[in-house]
Amino acid sequence: MGDTAVVYATQYFLELLGLILVTALLAPVVSRAVLGQASTPTDTLKAVRPLAPRMLALTGLLLLGAVAALLLPALPGILTGSAALTALGIPVGFVLLAWFYVTFVLAPPALMLERGSAAAALKRSAKLVKGSWWRIFGISLLIWLIRTITAMVIVMPFAGIALLVSPEGLSGLLDGTAALSWSFLVISAIGGVVAATVTVPMQTGVTTLLYIDQRIRREALDLELARAAGLHGYGTPTAERPGG
């Protein structure tokens, strides 16, 4: 069981690092694409490199906050040894975790595009999400479902190969011993990394677009983007009615 925990913890850690990296790389690319401008790898790396320490700090804060939101409601039951109190705290923890995630989901693109501190990015996300929590929750949930289904489709062939390679075979899958073999764990982990490589850009791209959308709704960012793109007269009555 210890080996299993190490492998899966490593897998989740690598996926988290991948999420940070893809968010850092995609946020400037998506913002320039909105302006109709192309991005080169060199330009993207130049924009991302100075913000790497702040992104790591933000990741640490988000991770600590998520763990606290999930575990604190169940902590009294754990400390007192009360199974009923623990069971009551678990669903409350998931509700708090959902609130925490949606409230601060826009923090990574806010950090990358506004180039502020980690704390400022958290405050910025909370401000942009305020009043639109349910809409962002629904979009995030839909993307999570699509990402989960896509990841399952990708991982299934790897799981099949892992089962064939595992010395225990199908009988090991039925009694649970196959999942403890190193061959099964390594091949399954590779499948998880491949799935994350395909699905993480989907999630981070939508998150960045949500950030831009909220700024357009709240701060008329579309007018600033139009001016930056050289679209003079955008947003005026004549521009809205080309045939007028």
Coordinates of C-alpha atoms in Angstrom, one line a residue:
M1 CA 0.0 0.0 0.0
G2 CA 2.9 2.4 0.7
D3 CA 4.3 1.8 -2.8
T4 CA 0.9 2.5 -4.3
A5 CA 0.5 5.7 -2.4
V6 CA 3.9 6.9 -3.6
V7 CA 3.2 6.2 -7.2
Y8 CA -0.2 7.8 -7.3
A9 CA 1.0 10.8 -5.2
T10 CA 3.9 11.2 -7.7
Q11 CA 1.4 11.0 -10.6
Y12 CA -0.9 13.7 -9.1
F13 CA 2.1 15.9 -8.3
L14 CA 3.3 15.7 -11.9
E15 CA -0.1 16.5 -13.1
L16 CA -0.2 19.6 -10.9
L17 CA 3.1 20.7 -12.2
G18 CA 1.9 20.2 -15.7
L19 CA -1.2 22.2 -15.0
I20 CA 1.0 25.1 -13.7
L21 CA 3.2 24.9 -16.7
V22 CA 0.4 24.8 -19.3
T23 CA -1.4 27.7 -17.5
A24 CA 1.7 29.7 -17.6
L25 CA 2.3 29.0 -21.3
L26 CA -1.3 29.2 -22.5
A27 CA -2.4 32.4 -20.8
P28 CA -0.1 34.8 -22.8
V29 CA -0.8 32.8 -26.0
V30 CA -4.6 33.0 -25.6
S31 CA -4.5 36.7 -24.7
R32 CA -2.4 37.4 -27.8
A33 CA -4.7 35.2 -29.9
V34 CA -7.7 37.3 -28.8
L35 CA -5.9 40.3 -30.3
G36 CA -5.3 38.3 -33.5
Q37 CA -1.5 38.2 -32.8
A38 CA 0.7 35.1 -33.2
S39 CA 2.9 33.9 -30.4
T40 CA 6.3 32.3 -30.7
P41 CA 7.8 29.9 -28.2
T42 CA 10.6 32.4 -27.5
D43 CA 8.1 35.3 -26.8
T44 CA 6.1 33.0 -24.5
L45 CA 9.1 31.9 -22.5
K46 CA 10.2 35.5 -22.1
A47 CA 6.8 36.4 -20.7
V48 CA 6.6 33.4 -18.4
R49 CA 10.1 33.1 -17.0
P50 CA 10.0 36.2 -14.6
L51 CA 6.7 35.0 -13.1
A52 CA 7.8 31.4 -12.3
P53 CA 8.5 32.0 -8.6
R54 CA 5.1 33.8 -8.2
M55 CA 3.3 31.0 -9.9
L56 CA 4.9 28.4 -7.6
A57 CA 3.9 30.6 -4.6
L58 CA 0.3 30.8 -5.9
T59 CA 0.2 27.0 -6.4
G60 CA 1.3 26.5 -2.8
L61 CA -1.4 28.8 -1.5
L62 CA -4.1 27.1 -3.7
L63 CA -3.0 23.7 -2.6
L64 CA -3.0 24.6 1.1
G65 CA -6.3 26.3 0.8
A66 CA -7.9 23.3 -1.0
V67 CA -6.5 20.9 1.7
A68 CA -7.9 23.1 4.5
A69 CA -11.3 23.5 2.8
L70 CA -11.6 19.7 2.4
L71 CA -10.2 18.6 5.8
L72 CA -11.2 21.2 8.3
P73 CA -14.9 20.3 8.5
A74 CA -14.0 16.7 9.2
L75 CA -11.2 17.6 11.6
P76 CA -13.4 17.7 14.8
G77 CA -14.7 14.2 14.1
I78 CA -11.2 12.9 13.4
L79 CA -9.7 14.4 16.6
T80 CA -12.6 13.1 18.8
G81 CA -12.7 9.8 17.0
S82 CA -16.4 10.3 16.2
A83 CA -17.3 8.4 13.0
A84 CA -20.7 10.2 12.8
L85 CA -19.1 13.7 13.1
T86 CA -16.5 12.8 10.5
A87 CA -19.1 11.5 8.1
L88 CA -21.0 14.7 8.5
G89 CA -17.9 16.8 7.9
I90 CA -16.9 15.1 4.7
P91 CA -19.7 16.4 2.5
V92 CA -19.3 19.8 4.0
G93 CA -15.7 19.7 3.1
F94 CA -16.5 18.9 -0.6
V95 CA -18.9 21.8 -0.7
L96 CA -16.2 24.2 0.7
L97 CA -13.7 22.7 -1.7
A98 CA -16.0 23.5 -4.7
W99 CA -16.6 27.0 -3.4
F100 CA -12.8 27.5 -3.0
Y101 CA -12.0 26.1 -6.4
V102 CA -14.5 28.3 -8.3
T103 CA -13.7 31.4 -6.3
F104 CA -10.0 31.3 -7.1
V105 CA -10.0 29.4 -10.4
L106 CA -9.1 32.6 -12.3
A107 CA -6.1 33.3 -10.1
P108 CA -3.5 31.6 -12.4
P109 CA -4.4 33.6 -15.6
A110 CA -4.8 36.8 -13.5
L111 CA -1.2 36.3 -12.2
M112 CA 0.2 35.6 -15.7
L113 CA -1.6 38.4 -17.5
E114 CA -1.7 41.2 -14.8
R115 CA 1.8 40.2 -13.5
G116 CA 1.0 40.9 -9.9
S117 CA 1.7 39.0 -6.7
A118 CA 0.2 35.7 -5.7
A119 CA -2.0 37.3 -3.1
A120 CA -3.1 40.0 -5.6
A121 CA -4.1 37.2 -8.1
L122 CA -6.2 35.5 -5.5
K123 CA -8.0 38.8 -4.7
R124 CA -8.4 39.5 -8.4
S125 CA -10.0 36.1 -9.0
A126 CA -12.5 36.5 -6.1
K127 CA -13.5 39.9 -7.4
L128 CA -14.0 38.7 -11.0
V129 CA -16.0 35.6 -9.9
K130 CA -18.2 37.5 -7.5
G131 CA -21.8 37.6 -8.9
S132 CA -21.0 35.0 -11.5
W133 CA -20.1 32.1 -9.2
W134 CA -22.9 29.7 -10.5
R135 CA -22.1 30.4 -14.2
I136 CA -18.4 29.7 -13.7
F137 CA -19.2 26.7 -11.6
G138 CA -21.4 25.3 -14.4
I139 CA -18.8 25.9 -17.1
S140 CA -16.0 24.4 -14.9
L141 CA -18.1 21.4 -14.1
L142 CA -18.9 20.8 -17.7
I143 CA -15.2 21.0 -18.7
W144 CA -14.3 18.7 -15.8
L145 CA -16.8 16.1 -17.1
I146 CA -15.5 16.4 -20.6
R147 CA -11.9 16.2 -19.4
T148 CA -12.7 13.2 -17.2
I149 CA -14.4 11.2 -20.0
T150 CA -11.6 12.0 -22.4
A151 CA -9.0 11.0 -19.9
M152 CA -10.8 7.7 -19.2
V153 CA -10.9 6.9 -22.9
I154 CA -7.1 7.6 -23.2
V155 CA -6.2 5.6 -20.0
M156 CA -8.3 2.5 -20.9
P157 CA -5.8 1.1 -23.4
F158 CA -2.9 1.6 -21.0
A159 CA -4.9 -0.1 -18.3
G160 CA -5.5 -3.1 -20.6
I161 CA -1.8 -3.3 -21.5
A162 CA -0.9 -3.1 -17.8
L163 CA -3.3 -5.9 -17.0
L164 CA -1.8 -8.1 -19.7
V165 CA 1.8 -7.4 -18.6
S166 CA 1.0 -7.9 -14.9
P167 CA 2.1 -11.3 -13.7
E168 CA -1.2 -11.7 -11.8
G169 CA -3.3 -11.1 -14.9
L170 CA -7.1 -11.0 -14.7
S171 CA -7.2 -13.0 -11.5
G172 CA -5.0 -10.3 -9.9
L173 CA -7.4 -7.6 -11.0
L174 CA -10.3 -9.4 -9.4
D175 CA -8.5 -9.9 -6.0
G176 CA -6.8 -6.5 -6.2
T177 CA -3.2 -7.8 -6.3
A178 CA -2.6 -6.6 -9.9
A179 CA -3.1 -3.0 -8.8
L180 CA -0.2 -3.4 -6.4
S181 CA 2.4 -4.7 -8.9
W182 CA 5.0 -2.2 -10.2
S183 CA 4.3 -3.0 -13.8
F184 CA 0.7 -2.2 -13.5
L185 CA 1.4 1.0 -11.6
V186 CA 4.1 2.3 -13.9
I187 CA 2.1 1.6 -17.1
S188 CA -1.1 3.1 -15.6
A189 CA 0.9 6.1 -14.5
I190 CA 2.2 6.6 -18.1
G191 CA -1.4 6.5 -19.3
G192 CA -2.3 9.1 -16.7
V193 CA 0.5 11.4 -17.9
V194 CA -0.5 11.0 -21.5
A195 CA -4.2 11.7 -20.6
A196 CA -3.1 14.8 -18.6
T197 CA -1.0 16.0 -21.6
V198 CA -4.1 15.9 -23.8
T199 CA -6.7 17.2 -21.3
V200 CA -4.9 19.8 -19.2
P201 CA -4.6 22.3 -22.1
M202 CA -8.3 22.0 -22.5
Q203 CA -8.9 23.0 -18.9
T204 CA -6.4 25.8 -18.8
G205 CA -7.5 27.2 -22.1
V206 CA -11.1 27.5 -20.9
T207 CA -10.0 29.0 -17.6
T208 CA -8.0 31.7 -19.5
L209 CA -11.0 32.4 -21.7
L210 CA -13.2 32.7 -18.6
Y211 CA -10.9 35.2 -17.2
I212 CA -11.0 37.3 -20.4
D213 CA -14.8 36.9 -20.6
Q214 CA -15.2 38.2 -17.0
R215 CA -13.0 41.2 -17.6
I216 CA -15.0 41.9 -20.8
R217 CA -18.3 41.7 -18.8
R218 CA -17.0 43.7 -15.8
E219 CA -14.4 46.1 -17.2
A220 CA -15.2 46.5 -21.0
L221 CA -11.9 44.7 -21.8
D222 CA -13.2 44.2 -25.3
L223 CA -12.8 47.9 -26.0
E224 CA -9.2 47.9 -24.8
L225 CA -8.5 44.8 -26.9
A226 CA -10.1 46.4 -29.9
R227 CA -7.9 49.5 -29.5
A228 CA -4.8 47.4 -29.1
A229 CA -5.7 45.5 -32.3
G230 CA -6.3 48.7 -34.1
L231 CA -10.0 48.4 -34.6
H232 CA -10.9 52.1 -34.4
G233 CA -14.6 52.9 -33.8
Y234 CA -15.3 49.5 -32.2
G235 CA -18.3 49.8 -29.8
T236 CA -19.7 52.9 -31.3
P237 CA -23.3 53.0 -32.8
T238 CA -21.9 53.1 -36.4
A239 CA -19.6 50.2 -35.7
E240 CA -22.4 48.2 -34.3
R241 CA -24.5 48.8 -37.3
P242 CA -22.3 48.5 -40.4
G243 CA -25.2 48.9 -42.8
G244 CA -26.4 52.1 -41.1

